[in-house]
Amino acid sequence: MTEPLRIAELFYSIQGESTRAGLPCVFIRLAGCNLRCIYCDARYAWEEPGVAMELADILAWVAQYPGILVEITGGEPLQQAGVFPLMQALIDSSHQVLLETNGSLPLGGVADAVGIIMDIKCPGSGMAARNLPENLDLLRERSGRQCRDEIKFVLSSVADFHWARAMVEQQRLEQIAPVLFSPVRPLLDPQTLAQLLLEHRLPVRLQLQLHTLLWPDQTRGV
């Protein structure tokens, strides 16, 4: 029997990030995180214990939205072993499934049908030492199997931009998966980031958090 999952929140909203931005999406936010990024915008996911839910109850809630994209996020969802049967059950229910992860825990065991959105932590997060290099090797392998993965850098300074730029260029990350650069407002102005991307002609996408533009006063459930 699958152990209950600790849930921070379940909600239905517009996908605000990734190359799927703008699509209706069901979100399953798991509680708990092994990192403490300086700019974290979902601190409640690890400051609060969450609510224990059985897999069947989570699936029953998701079933209200047949055929809708599902994203499992956190916190850090890979901290809970029950995330793997959850992902498989969603796939078996014909959902397109995304997994957003901070990149510090092994990605082995994530089904090819799941689109991984993996962060690479920049120095400004305070967590760059926790990046797991072998996860990039796994994403390289998955790219050969046509998996729909993405790599994300959250940037809080111009220094972060140049650090991330060097990694993109050295690792040729755009050959593995789409690469997204997301500015932390107000620490890094989006216009500054846009200008840097144009100046250096990087093969990456500028990502703004669409949900924060649509619902600027809401911090949960969007």
PDB file of C-alpha atoms in Angstrom:
ATOM      1  CA  MET A   1       0.000   0.000   0.000  1.00  0.00           C
ATOM      2  CA  THR A   2       1.323   3.440  -0.966  1.00  0.00           C
ATOM      3  CA  GLU A   3       2.078   5.730   1.966  1.00  0.00           C
ATOM      4  CA  PRO A   4       0.149   9.016   2.161  1.00  0.00           C
ATOM      5  CA  LEU A   5       1.681  12.094   0.572  1.00  0.00           C
ATOM      6  CA  ARG A   6       2.108  15.358   2.455  1.00  0.00           C
ATOM      7  CA  ILE A   7       0.305  17.994   0.405  1.00  0.00           C
ATOM      8  CA  ALA A   8       0.886  21.738   0.727  1.00  0.00           C
ATOM      9  CA  GLU A   9      -1.925  22.622  -1.680  1.00  0.00           C
ATOM     10  CA  LEU A  10      -3.977  21.415  -4.632  1.00  0.00           C
ATOM     11  CA  PHE A  11      -5.239  23.998  -7.092  1.00  0.00           C
ATOM     12  CA  TYR A  12      -6.334  24.605 -10.674  1.00  0.00           C
ATOM     13  CA  SER A  13      -4.850  27.619 -12.429  1.00  0.00           C
ATOM     14  CA  ILE A  14      -3.011  28.881 -15.474  1.00  0.00           C
ATOM     15  CA  GLN A  15       0.473  27.439 -15.949  1.00  0.00           C
ATOM     16  CA  GLY A  16       2.678  30.415 -15.182  1.00  0.00           C
ATOM     17  CA  GLU A  17       6.106  29.074 -16.094  1.00  0.00           C
ATOM     18  CA  SER A  18       7.913  26.764 -18.525  1.00  0.00           C
ATOM     19  CA  THR A  19       7.273  26.456 -22.255  1.00  0.00           C
ATOM     20  CA  ARG A  20       3.701  25.426 -21.344  1.00  0.00           C
ATOM     21  CA  ALA A  21       2.970  28.851 -19.842  1.00  0.00           C
ATOM     22  CA  GLY A  22      -0.604  29.955 -20.456  1.00  0.00           C
ATOM     23  CA  LEU A  23      -2.163  26.492 -20.451  1.00  0.00           C
ATOM     24  CA  PRO A  24      -4.798  25.466 -17.900  1.00  0.00           C
ATOM     25  CA  CYS A  25      -3.045  23.283 -15.346  1.00  0.00           C
ATOM     26  CA  VAL A  26      -3.770  21.244 -12.234  1.00  0.00           C
ATOM     27  CA  PHE A  27      -1.102  21.727  -9.562  1.00  0.00           C
ATOM     28  CA  ILE A  28      -0.148  19.255  -6.859  1.00  0.00           C
ATOM     29  CA  ARG A  29       2.236  21.032  -4.495  1.00  0.00           C
ATOM     30  CA  LEU A  30       3.966  18.612  -2.143  1.00  0.00           C
ATOM     31  CA  ALA A  31       5.128  19.767   1.281  1.00  0.00           C
ATOM     32  CA  GLY A  32       8.760  19.773   2.371  1.00  0.00           C
ATOM     33  CA  CYS A  33      12.001  20.902   0.766  1.00  0.00           C
ATOM     34  CA  ASN A  34      15.657  20.061   1.304  1.00  0.00           C
ATOM     35  CA  LEU A  35      16.869  23.502   0.123  1.00  0.00           C
ATOM     36  CA  ARG A  36      16.440  27.022   1.461  1.00  0.00           C
ATOM     37  CA  CYS A  37      16.799  29.365  -1.507  1.00  0.00           C
ATOM     38  CA  ILE A  38      17.130  32.995  -0.460  1.00  0.00           C
ATOM     39  CA  TYR A  39      14.366  34.145  -2.835  1.00  0.00           C
ATOM     40  CA  CYS A  40      11.924  31.244  -2.272  1.00  0.00           C
ATOM     41  CA  ASP A  41       8.364  32.278  -3.193  1.00  0.00           C
ATOM     42  CA  ALA A  42       6.684  29.180  -1.720  1.00  0.00           C
ATOM     43  CA  ARG A  43       8.163  29.098   1.770  1.00  0.00           C
ATOM     44  CA  TYR A  44       4.886  27.788   3.162  1.00  0.00           C
ATOM     45  CA  ALA A  45       5.578  24.514   1.354  1.00  0.00           C
ATOM     46  CA  TRP A  46       8.350  23.754   3.834  1.00  0.00           C
ATOM     47  CA  GLU A  47       7.472  26.019   6.765  1.00  0.00           C
ATOM     48  CA  GLU A  48       4.125  24.225   7.195  1.00  0.00           C
ATOM     49  CA  PRO A  49       3.770  20.433   7.573  1.00  0.00           C
ATOM     50  CA  GLY A  50       1.144  19.984   4.887  1.00  0.00           C
ATOM     51  CA  VAL A  51      -1.852  17.634   4.975  1.00  0.00           C
ATOM     52  CA  ALA A  52      -1.501  13.853   4.619  1.00  0.00           C
ATOM     53  CA  MET A  53      -3.542  12.561   1.667  1.00  0.00           C
ATOM     54  CA  GLU A  54      -3.952   9.076   0.277  1.00  0.00           C
ATOM     55  CA  LEU A  55      -3.089   8.546  -3.388  1.00  0.00           C
ATOM     56  CA  ALA A  56      -6.697   7.642  -4.192  1.00  0.00           C
ATOM     57  CA  ASP A  57      -7.959  10.917  -2.731  1.00  0.00           C
ATOM     58  CA  ILE A  58      -5.451  12.963  -4.735  1.00  0.00           C
ATOM     59  CA  LEU A  59      -6.430  11.143  -7.919  1.00  0.00           C
ATOM     60  CA  ALA A  60     -10.120  11.696  -7.163  1.00  0.00           C
ATOM     61  CA  TRP A  61      -9.481  15.434  -6.878  1.00  0.00           C
ATOM     62  CA  VAL A  62      -7.495  15.506 -10.138  1.00  0.00           C
ATOM     63  CA  ALA A  63     -10.289  13.545 -11.853  1.00  0.00           C
ATOM     64  CA  GLN A  64     -12.395  16.716 -11.754  1.00  0.00           C
ATOM     65  CA  TYR A  65     -10.163  17.996 -14.572  1.00  0.00           C
ATOM     66  CA  PRO A  66      -9.985  15.234 -17.202  1.00  0.00           C
ATOM     67  CA  GLY A  67      -7.375  15.746 -19.894  1.00  0.00           C
ATOM     68  CA  ILE A  68      -5.828  18.765 -18.166  1.00  0.00           C
ATOM     69  CA  LEU A  69      -2.073  19.187 -17.784  1.00  0.00           C
ATOM     70  CA  VAL A  70      -0.860  18.233 -14.280  1.00  0.00           C
ATOM     71  CA  GLU A  71       2.226  19.651 -12.591  1.00  0.00           C
ATOM     72  CA  ILE A  72       3.744  18.153  -9.446  1.00  0.00           C
ATOM     73  CA  THR A  73       5.798  20.758  -7.644  1.00  0.00           C
ATOM     74  CA  GLY A  74       6.915  21.767  -4.178  1.00  0.00           C
ATOM     75  CA  GLY A  75       8.901  22.339  -2.109  1.00  0.00           C
ATOM     76  CA  GLU A  76      10.839  19.444  -3.509  1.00  0.00           C
ATOM     77  CA  PRO A  77       8.525  16.634  -4.632  1.00  0.00           C
ATOM     78  CA  LEU A  78      11.280  14.012  -4.958  1.00  0.00           C
ATOM     79  CA  GLN A  79      11.721  14.052  -1.179  1.00  0.00           C
ATOM     80  CA  GLN A  80       8.595  11.907  -0.900  1.00  0.00           C
ATOM     81  CA  ALA A  81       8.819   8.344  -2.215  1.00  0.00           C
ATOM     82  CA  GLY A  82       5.083   8.374  -2.903  1.00  0.00           C
ATOM     83  CA  VAL A  83       5.609  10.813  -5.770  1.00  0.00           C
ATOM     84  CA  PHE A  84       6.633   7.946  -8.066  1.00  0.00           C
ATOM     85  CA  PRO A  85       3.365   5.974  -7.830  1.00  0.00           C
ATOM     86  CA  LEU A  86       1.524   9.301  -8.059  1.00  0.00           C
ATOM     87  CA  MET A  87       3.245  10.154 -11.342  1.00  0.00           C
ATOM     88  CA  GLN A  88       2.558   6.691 -12.750  1.00  0.00           C
ATOM     89  CA  ALA A  89      -1.101   6.811 -11.730  1.00  0.00           C
ATOM     90  CA  LEU A  90      -1.517  10.179 -13.452  1.00  0.00           C
ATOM     91  CA  ILE A  91       0.128   8.851 -16.607  1.00  0.00           C
ATOM     92  CA  ASP A  92      -2.181   5.823 -16.498  1.00  0.00           C
ATOM     93  CA  SER A  93      -5.099   8.275 -16.302  1.00  0.00           C
ATOM     94  CA  SER A  94      -3.961   9.830 -19.602  1.00  0.00           C
ATOM     95  CA  HIS A  95      -2.724  13.095 -18.106  1.00  0.00           C
ATOM     96  CA  GLN A  96       0.289  14.960 -19.404  1.00  0.00           C
ATOM     97  CA  VAL A  97       2.493  15.221 -16.316  1.00  0.00           C
ATOM     98  CA  LEU A  98       5.209  17.716 -15.376  1.00  0.00           C
ATOM     99  CA  LEU A  99       7.611  17.398 -12.455  1.00  0.00           C
ATOM    100  CA  GLU A 100       9.250  20.570 -11.177  1.00  0.00           C
ATOM    101  CA  THR A 101      12.382  19.787  -9.178  1.00  0.00           C
ATOM    102  CA  ASN A 102      15.225  21.784  -7.658  1.00  0.00           C
ATOM    103  CA  GLY A 103      17.874  19.534  -9.217  1.00  0.00           C
ATOM    104  CA  SER A 104      19.487  18.468  -5.948  1.00  0.00           C
ATOM    105  CA  LEU A 105      18.036  14.936  -5.779  1.00  0.00           C
ATOM    106  CA  PRO A 106      18.516  12.056  -8.250  1.00  0.00           C
ATOM    107  CA  LEU A 107      16.114  12.007 -11.181  1.00  0.00           C
ATOM    108  CA  GLY A 108      16.535   8.295 -11.836  1.00  0.00           C
ATOM    109  CA  GLY A 109      13.206   6.508 -11.775  1.00  0.00           C
ATOM    110  CA  VAL A 110      11.206   9.377 -13.290  1.00  0.00           C
ATOM    111  CA  ALA A 111       9.259   7.888 -16.208  1.00  0.00           C
ATOM    112  CA  ASP A 112      10.045   9.111 -19.719  1.00  0.00           C
ATOM    113  CA  ALA A 113       6.410  10.188 -20.068  1.00  0.00           C
ATOM    114  CA  VAL A 114       6.921  12.801 -17.332  1.00  0.00           C
ATOM    115  CA  GLY A 115       8.294  16.170 -18.443  1.00  0.00           C
ATOM    116  CA  ILE A 116      11.017  17.191 -15.993  1.00  0.00           C
ATOM    117  CA  ILE A 117      11.504  20.908 -15.315  1.00  0.00           C
ATOM    118  CA  MET A 118      14.835  20.992 -13.506  1.00  0.00           C
ATOM    119  CA  ASP A 119      16.331  23.991 -11.776  1.00  0.00           C
ATOM    120  CA  ILE A 120      20.054  24.656 -11.847  1.00  0.00           C
ATOM    121  CA  LYS A 121      20.669  26.758  -8.763  1.00  0.00           C
ATOM    122  CA  CYS A 122      22.737  29.920  -9.282  1.00  0.00           C
ATOM    123  CA  PRO A 123      25.085  31.376  -6.624  1.00  0.00           C
ATOM    124  CA  GLY A 124      22.537  34.046  -5.715  1.00  0.00           C
ATOM    125  CA  SER A 125      20.191  31.351  -4.408  1.00  0.00           C
ATOM    126  CA  GLY A 126      22.710  30.336  -1.766  1.00  0.00           C
ATOM    127  CA  MET A 127      22.219  26.721  -2.907  1.00  0.00           C
ATOM    128  CA  ALA A 128      24.503  26.340  -5.951  1.00  0.00           C
ATOM    129  CA  ALA A 129      26.660  23.797  -4.127  1.00  0.00           C
ATOM    130  CA  ARG A 130      23.645  21.458  -4.005  1.00  0.00           C
ATOM    131  CA  ASN A 131      23.298  21.031  -7.785  1.00  0.00           C
ATOM    132  CA  LEU A 132      23.636  17.350  -8.725  1.00  0.00           C
ATOM    133  CA  PRO A 133      25.838  17.137 -11.871  1.00  0.00           C
ATOM    134  CA  GLU A 134      24.723  13.595 -12.731  1.00  0.00           C
ATOM    135  CA  ASN A 135      21.195  14.892 -13.276  1.00  0.00           C
ATOM    136  CA  LEU A 136      22.438  16.694 -16.394  1.00  0.00           C
ATOM    137  CA  ASP A 137      23.814  13.402 -17.676  1.00  0.00           C
ATOM    138  CA  LEU A 138      20.411  11.835 -17.146  1.00  0.00           C
ATOM    139  CA  LEU A 139      18.681  14.672 -19.006  1.00  0.00           C
ATOM    140  CA  ARG A 140      21.115  14.123 -21.879  1.00  0.00           C
ATOM    141  CA  GLU A 141      20.085  10.468 -22.018  1.00  0.00           C
ATOM    142  CA  ARG A 142      16.415  11.381 -21.877  1.00  0.00           C
ATOM    143  CA  SER A 143      16.804  13.907 -24.707  1.00  0.00           C
ATOM    144  CA  GLY A 144      17.760  11.028 -26.996  1.00  0.00           C
ATOM    145  CA  ARG A 145      14.437   9.409 -26.130  1.00  0.00           C
ATOM    146  CA  GLN A 146      12.520  12.573 -27.085  1.00  0.00           C
ATOM    147  CA  CYS A 147      11.484  13.384 -23.511  1.00  0.00           C
ATOM    148  CA  ARG A 148       9.960  16.854 -23.097  1.00  0.00           C
ATOM    149  CA  ASP A 149      12.221  18.153 -20.358  1.00  0.00           C
ATOM    150  CA  GLU A 150      13.297  21.724 -19.571  1.00  0.00           C
ATOM    151  CA  ILE A 151      16.145  23.389 -17.670  1.00  0.00           C
ATOM    152  CA  LYS A 152      15.523  26.519 -15.625  1.00  0.00           C
ATOM    153  CA  PHE A 153      17.832  29.100 -14.076  1.00  0.00           C
ATOM    154  CA  VAL A 154      16.370  31.569 -11.573  1.00  0.00           C
ATOM    155  CA  LEU A 155      18.538  34.696 -11.630  1.00  0.00           C
ATOM    156  CA  SER A 156      18.727  37.256  -8.854  1.00  0.00           C
ATOM    157  CA  SER A 157      21.603  39.407 -10.203  1.00  0.00           C
ATOM    158  CA  VAL A 158      23.692  40.210 -13.252  1.00  0.00           C
ATOM    159  CA  ALA A 159      26.403  38.028 -11.689  1.00  0.00           C
ATOM    160  CA  ASP A 160      23.941  35.114 -11.714  1.00  0.00           C
ATOM    161  CA  PHE A 161      23.292  35.786 -15.394  1.00  0.00           C
ATOM    162  CA  HIS A 162      26.959  35.482 -16.300  1.00  0.00           C
ATOM    163  CA  TRP A 163      27.335  32.347 -14.170  1.00  0.00           C
ATOM    164  CA  ALA A 164      24.356  30.751 -15.910  1.00  0.00           C
ATOM    165  CA  ARG A 165      25.539  31.952 -19.328  1.00  0.00           C
ATOM    166  CA  ALA A 166      28.890  30.218 -18.802  1.00  0.00           C
ATOM    167  CA  MET A 167      27.157  26.976 -17.865  1.00  0.00           C
ATOM    168  CA  VAL A 168      24.846  27.098 -20.894  1.00  0.00           C
ATOM    169  CA  GLU A 169      27.783  27.691 -23.222  1.00  0.00           C
ATOM    170  CA  GLN A 170      30.144  25.161 -21.632  1.00  0.00           C
ATOM    171  CA  GLN A 171      27.558  22.395 -21.306  1.00  0.00           C
ATOM    172  CA  ARG A 172      25.634  23.233 -24.528  1.00  0.00           C
ATOM    173  CA  LEU A 173      22.490  22.936 -22.506  1.00  0.00           C
ATOM    174  CA  GLU A 174      20.209  24.017 -25.345  1.00  0.00           C
ATOM    175  CA  GLN A 175      21.073  20.715 -27.046  1.00  0.00           C
ATOM    176  CA  ILE A 176      19.671  18.818 -24.063  1.00  0.00           C
ATOM    177  CA  ALA A 177      16.405  20.679 -23.498  1.00  0.00           C
ATOM    178  CA  PRO A 178      14.831  24.131 -23.749  1.00  0.00           C
ATOM    179  CA  VAL A 179      16.587  26.497 -21.333  1.00  0.00           C
ATOM    180  CA  LEU A 180      14.715  29.209 -19.430  1.00  0.00           C
ATOM    181  CA  PHE A 181      16.140  32.226 -17.593  1.00  0.00           C
ATOM    182  CA  SER A 182      13.745  33.614 -14.993  1.00  0.00           C
ATOM    183  CA  PRO A 183      14.491  36.881 -13.135  1.00  0.00           C
ATOM    184  CA  VAL A 184      13.748  37.316  -9.439  1.00  0.00           C
ATOM    185  CA  ARG A 185      11.857  40.579  -9.201  1.00  0.00           C
ATOM    186  CA  PRO A 186      12.751  43.155  -7.920  1.00  0.00           C
ATOM    187  CA  LEU A 187      16.325  41.860  -7.469  1.00  0.00           C
ATOM    188  CA  LEU A 188      16.874  41.599 -11.237  1.00  0.00           C
ATOM    189  CA  ASP A 189      14.819  43.773 -13.546  1.00  0.00           C
ATOM    190  CA  PRO A 190      13.312  41.745 -16.436  1.00  0.00           C
ATOM    191  CA  GLN A 191      14.288  44.465 -18.898  1.00  0.00           C
ATOM    192  CA  THR A 192      17.922  44.178 -17.788  1.00  0.00           C
ATOM    193  CA  LEU A 193      17.795  40.428 -18.306  1.00  0.00           C
ATOM    194  CA  ALA A 194      16.207  40.868 -21.735  1.00  0.00           C
ATOM    195  CA  GLN A 195      18.985  43.245 -22.752  1.00  0.00           C
ATOM    196  CA  LEU A 196      21.660  40.818 -21.547  1.00  0.00           C
ATOM    197  CA  LEU A 197      20.082  37.986 -23.532  1.00  0.00           C
ATOM    198  CA  LEU A 198      20.046  40.132 -26.667  1.00  0.00           C
ATOM    199  CA  GLU A 199      23.614  41.297 -26.119  1.00  0.00           C
ATOM    200  CA  HIS A 200      25.003  37.782 -25.663  1.00  0.00           C
ATOM    201  CA  ARG A 201      22.637  36.108 -28.154  1.00  0.00           C
ATOM    202  CA  LEU A 202      22.013  33.166 -25.890  1.00  0.00           C
ATOM    203  CA  PRO A 203      19.784  30.307 -27.137  1.00  0.00           C
ATOM    204  CA  VAL A 204      17.547  30.542 -24.078  1.00  0.00           C
ATOM    205  CA  ARG A 205      14.059  31.840 -23.306  1.00  0.00           C
ATOM    206  CA  LEU A 206      13.253  34.753 -21.024  1.00  0.00           C
ATOM    207  CA  GLN A 207      10.606  33.539 -18.593  1.00  0.00           C
ATOM    208  CA  LEU A 208       8.338  35.785 -16.570  1.00  0.00           C
ATOM    209  CA  GLN A 209       5.988  34.267 -14.008  1.00  0.00           C
ATOM    210  CA  LEU A 210       2.655  34.725 -15.744  1.00  0.00           C
ATOM    211  CA  HIS A 211       0.631  33.966 -12.620  1.00  0.00           C
ATOM    212  CA  THR A 212       2.307  36.838 -10.728  1.00  0.00           C
ATOM    213  CA  LEU A 213       1.231  39.217 -13.490  1.00  0.00           C
ATOM    214  CA  LEU A 214      -2.340  37.913 -13.542  1.00  0.00           C
ATOM    215  CA  TRP A 215      -2.800  37.692  -9.774  1.00  0.00           C
ATOM    216  CA  PRO A 216      -0.153  39.975  -8.216  1.00  0.00           C
ATOM    217  CA  ASP A 217      -1.802  39.983  -4.786  1.00  0.00           C
ATOM    218  CA  GLN A 218      -2.111  36.196  -4.436  1.00  0.00           C
ATOM    219  CA  THR A 219       0.716  34.003  -3.166  1.00  0.00           C
ATOM    220  CA  ARG A 220      -1.159  30.685  -2.983  1.00  0.00           C
ATOM    221  CA  GLY A 221      -3.509  28.831  -5.264  1.00  0.00           C
ATOM    222  CA  VAL A 222      -2.193  30.433  -8.457  1.00  0.00           C
TER     223      VAL A 222
END
